[in-house]
PDB file of C-alpha atoms in Angstrom:
ATOM      1  CA  UNK A   1      97.434 130.156 170.259  1.00  0.00           C
ATOM      2  CA  UNK A   2      97.319 133.897 169.644  1.00  0.00           C
ATOM      3  CA  UNK A   3      97.659 134.624 165.921  1.00  0.00           C
ATOM      4  CA  UNK A   4      97.344 138.393 166.312  1.00  0.00           C
ATOM      5  CA  UNK A   5     100.147 140.300 164.606  1.00  0.00           C
ATOM      6  CA  UNK A   6     102.396 142.575 166.632  1.00  0.00           C
ATOM      7  CA  UNK A   7     102.192 146.289 165.873  1.00  0.00           C
ATOM      8  CA  UNK A   8     105.549 146.091 164.063  1.00  0.00           C
ATOM      9  CA  UNK A   9     104.270 143.239 161.880  1.00  0.00           C
ATOM     10  CA  UNK A  10     101.121 145.242 161.158  1.00  0.00           C
ATOM     11  CA  UNK A  11     103.237 148.215 160.041  1.00  0.00           C
ATOM     12  CA  UNK A  12     105.071 145.997 157.573  1.00  0.00           C
ATOM     13  CA  UNK A  13     101.794 144.933 155.935  1.00  0.00           C
ATOM     14  CA  UNK A  14     100.321 148.410 155.444  1.00  0.00           C
ATOM     15  CA  UNK A  15      99.724 149.409 151.810  1.00  0.00           C
ATOM     16  CA  UNK A  16     101.260 152.490 150.193  1.00  0.00           C
ATOM     17  CA  UNK A  17      97.850 153.715 149.042  1.00  0.00           C
ATOM     18  CA  UNK A  18      95.583 156.481 150.358  1.00  0.00           C
ATOM     19  CA  UNK A  19      93.212 155.657 153.162  1.00  0.00           C
ATOM     20  CA  UNK A  20      92.207 155.930 156.779  1.00  0.00           C
ATOM     21  CA  UNK A  21      93.864 154.220 159.739  1.00  0.00           C
ATOM     22  CA  UNK A  22      92.314 153.350 163.082  1.00  0.00           C
ATOM     23  CA  UNK A  23      94.602 152.870 166.064  1.00  0.00           C
ATOM     24  CA  UNK A  24      93.178 150.669 168.807  1.00  0.00           C
ATOM     25  CA  UNK A  25      94.166 149.914 172.383  1.00  0.00           C
ATOM     26  CA  UNK A  26      94.370 146.488 174.094  1.00  0.00           C
ATOM     27  CA  UNK A  27      90.598 146.480 174.652  1.00  0.00           C
ATOM     28  CA  UNK A  28      89.979 147.048 170.927  1.00  0.00           C
ATOM     29  CA  UNK A  29      88.723 150.590 171.486  1.00  0.00           C
ATOM     30  CA  UNK A  30      89.531 153.068 168.707  1.00  0.00           C
ATOM     31  CA  UNK A  31      91.834 155.663 170.280  1.00  0.00           C
ATOM     32  CA  UNK A  32      92.883 157.572 167.144  1.00  0.00           C
ATOM     33  CA  UNK A  33      91.681 157.951 163.552  1.00  0.00           C
ATOM     34  CA  UNK A  34      93.814 159.510 160.840  1.00  0.00           C
ATOM     35  CA  UNK A  35      94.044 159.796 157.065  1.00  0.00           C
ATOM     36  CA  UNK A  36      97.008 159.411 154.759  1.00  0.00           C
ATOM     37  CA  UNK A  37      98.018 159.663 151.135  1.00  0.00           C
ATOM     38  CA  UNK A  38     100.432 156.799 151.844  1.00  0.00           C
ATOM     39  CA  UNK A  39      99.192 154.645 154.736  1.00  0.00           C
ATOM     40  CA  UNK A  40     102.475 152.832 155.320  1.00  0.00           C
ATOM     41  CA  UNK A  41     104.693 155.904 155.611  1.00  0.00           C
ATOM     42  CA  UNK A  42     102.167 157.903 157.653  1.00  0.00           C
ATOM     43  CA  UNK A  43     101.484 155.221 160.269  1.00  0.00           C
ATOM     44  CA  UNK A  44     105.176 154.313 160.514  1.00  0.00           C
ATOM     45  CA  UNK A  45     105.979 157.963 161.230  1.00  0.00           C
ATOM     46  CA  UNK A  46     104.291 157.657 164.644  1.00  0.00           C
ATOM     47  CA  UNK A  47     106.888 155.117 165.706  1.00  0.00           C
ATOM     48  CA  UNK A  48     109.991 157.128 164.770  1.00  0.00           C
ATOM     49  CA  UNK A  49     111.805 158.589 167.767  1.00  0.00           C
ATOM     50  CA  UNK A  50     111.592 162.132 166.395  1.00  0.00           C
ATOM     51  CA  UNK A  51     107.796 161.917 166.136  1.00  0.00           C
ATOM     52  CA  UNK A  52     107.351 160.956 169.788  1.00  0.00           C
ATOM     53  CA  UNK A  53     108.697 164.132 171.364  1.00  0.00           C
ATOM     54  CA  UNK A  54     105.428 165.465 172.747  1.00  0.00           C
ATOM     55  CA  UNK A  55     103.941 163.818 175.845  1.00  0.00           C
ATOM     56  CA  UNK A  56     100.607 163.357 174.065  1.00  0.00           C
ATOM     57  CA  UNK A  57     102.277 161.524 171.179  1.00  0.00           C
ATOM     58  CA  UNK A  58     104.235 159.280 173.561  1.00  0.00           C
ATOM     59  CA  UNK A  59     101.018 158.395 175.407  1.00  0.00           C
ATOM     60  CA  UNK A  60      99.207 157.622 172.151  1.00  0.00           C
ATOM     61  CA  UNK A  61     101.995 155.379 170.848  1.00  0.00           C
ATOM     62  CA  UNK A  62     102.280 153.558 174.179  1.00  0.00           C
ATOM     63  CA  UNK A  63      98.582 152.591 174.008  1.00  0.00           C
ATOM     64  CA  UNK A  64      98.535 151.311 170.402  1.00  0.00           C
ATOM     65  CA  UNK A  65      97.921 147.561 170.270  1.00  0.00           C
ATOM     66  CA  UNK A  66      96.428 147.272 166.796  1.00  0.00           C
ATOM     67  CA  UNK A  67      96.257 149.292 163.586  1.00  0.00           C
ATOM     68  CA  UNK A  68      93.378 148.773 161.165  1.00  0.00           C
ATOM     69  CA  UNK A  69      93.061 150.553 157.841  1.00  0.00           C
ATOM     70  CA  UNK A  70      90.576 151.239 155.081  1.00  0.00           C
ATOM     71  CA  UNK A  71      91.913 151.885 151.580  1.00  0.00           C
ATOM     72  CA  UNK A  72      90.267 154.713 149.637  1.00  0.00           C
ATOM     73  CA  UNK A  73      90.461 155.773 146.007  1.00  0.00           C
ATOM     74  CA  UNK A  74      91.561 159.323 146.774  1.00  0.00           C
ATOM     75  CA  UNK A  75      92.765 161.689 149.458  1.00  0.00           C
ATOM     76  CA  UNK A  76      89.377 163.446 149.361  1.00  0.00           C
ATOM     77  CA  UNK A  77      87.552 160.183 150.032  1.00  0.00           C
ATOM     78  CA  UNK A  78      89.956 159.511 152.920  1.00  0.00           C
ATOM     79  CA  UNK A  79      89.255 162.969 154.369  1.00  0.00           C
ATOM     80  CA  UNK A  80      85.485 162.431 154.321  1.00  0.00           C
ATOM     81  CA  UNK A  81      85.779 158.921 155.755  1.00  0.00           C
ATOM     82  CA  UNK A  82      88.133 160.146 158.498  1.00  0.00           C
ATOM     83  CA  UNK A  83      85.629 162.819 159.517  1.00  0.00           C
ATOM     84  CA  UNK A  84      82.776 160.297 159.668  1.00  0.00           C
ATOM     85  CA  UNK A  85      84.811 157.754 161.657  1.00  0.00           C
ATOM     86  CA  UNK A  86      85.908 160.382 164.188  1.00  0.00           C
ATOM     87  CA  UNK A  87      82.289 161.390 164.735  1.00  0.00           C
ATOM     88  CA  UNK A  88      81.297 157.716 165.069  1.00  0.00           C
ATOM     89  CA  UNK A  89      84.071 156.506 167.412  1.00  0.00           C
ATOM     90  CA  UNK A  90      84.969 159.793 169.190  1.00  0.00           C
ATOM     91  CA  UNK A  91      88.570 158.637 169.826  1.00  0.00           C
ATOM     92  CA  UNK A  92      90.211 160.131 172.909  1.00  0.00           C
ATOM     93  CA  UNK A  93      93.361 161.287 171.049  1.00  0.00           C
ATOM     94  CA  UNK A  94      91.513 163.071 168.221  1.00  0.00           C
ATOM     95  CA  UNK A  95      90.735 166.634 169.167  1.00  0.00           C
ATOM     96  CA  UNK A  96      89.742 168.018 165.787  1.00  0.00           C
ATOM     97  CA  UNK A  97      86.427 166.999 164.242  1.00  0.00           C
ATOM     98  CA  UNK A  98      85.305 165.269 167.449  1.00  0.00           C
ATOM     99  CA  UNK A  99      83.007 168.083 168.506  1.00  0.00           C
ATOM    100  CA  UNK A 100      79.721 167.305 166.791  1.00  0.00           C
ATOM    101  CA  UNK A 101      78.687 170.840 165.961  1.00  0.00           C
ATOM    102  CA  UNK A 102      75.537 170.668 163.910  1.00  0.00           C
ATOM    103  CA  UNK A 103      73.872 173.567 162.173  1.00  0.00           C
ATOM    104  CA  UNK A 104      72.197 175.873 164.679  1.00  0.00           C
ATOM    105  CA  UNK A 105      68.432 176.357 164.618  1.00  0.00           C
ATOM    106  CA  UNK A 106      66.276 179.055 166.137  1.00  0.00           C
ATOM    107  CA  UNK A 107      63.652 177.555 168.423  1.00  0.00           C
ATOM    108  CA  UNK A 108      60.657 179.529 169.657  1.00  0.00           C
ATOM    109  CA  UNK A 109      58.720 178.118 172.611  1.00  0.00           C
ATOM    110  CA  UNK A 110      55.027 178.948 172.140  1.00  0.00           C
ATOM    111  CA  UNK A 111      53.738 176.900 175.076  1.00  0.00           C
ATOM    112  CA  UNK A 112      54.662 179.531 177.667  1.00  0.00           C
ATOM    113  CA  UNK A 113      52.946 182.799 178.568  1.00  0.00           C
ATOM    114  CA  UNK A 114      56.007 184.626 177.288  1.00  0.00           C
ATOM    115  CA  UNK A 115      57.527 182.746 174.349  1.00  0.00           C
ATOM    116  CA  UNK A 116      61.306 182.483 174.360  1.00  0.00           C
ATOM    117  CA  UNK A 117      63.743 182.343 171.497  1.00  0.00           C
ATOM    118  CA  UNK A 118      66.722 179.986 171.749  1.00  0.00           C
ATOM    119  CA  UNK A 119      69.521 178.817 169.532  1.00  0.00           C
ATOM    120  CA  UNK A 120      69.694 175.005 169.534  1.00  0.00           C
ATOM    121  CA  UNK A 121      71.680 172.380 167.636  1.00  0.00           C
ATOM    122  CA  UNK A 122      68.995 169.676 167.715  1.00  0.00           C
ATOM    123  CA  UNK A 123      65.285 169.965 167.002  1.00  0.00           C
TER     124      UNK A 123
END
């Protein structure tokens, strides 16, 4: 017997506290990560007709099979956690914060007859 809650039932159990939500598809893959001051109202907003006007939003909502959440003590903590989770999971519907731009370094190659200078992101 499948005891998994439907998405609608999951929405009804969301807390009204700040935190991060992870939307997953049928395979359990994280497809979107977001933060909220009020988890319940923010996640529910995706399922309102007015919120689903863009094709991207309709596609996202049509793929949601599960919504997980992590409660945080503040909006700032949620923001930091959201950033870390996006970098970890690289969800297909998150476009911001997904690009892992690290600090650039200047690399000089001394092994060659004519050393070269390059800008790299990894040492």
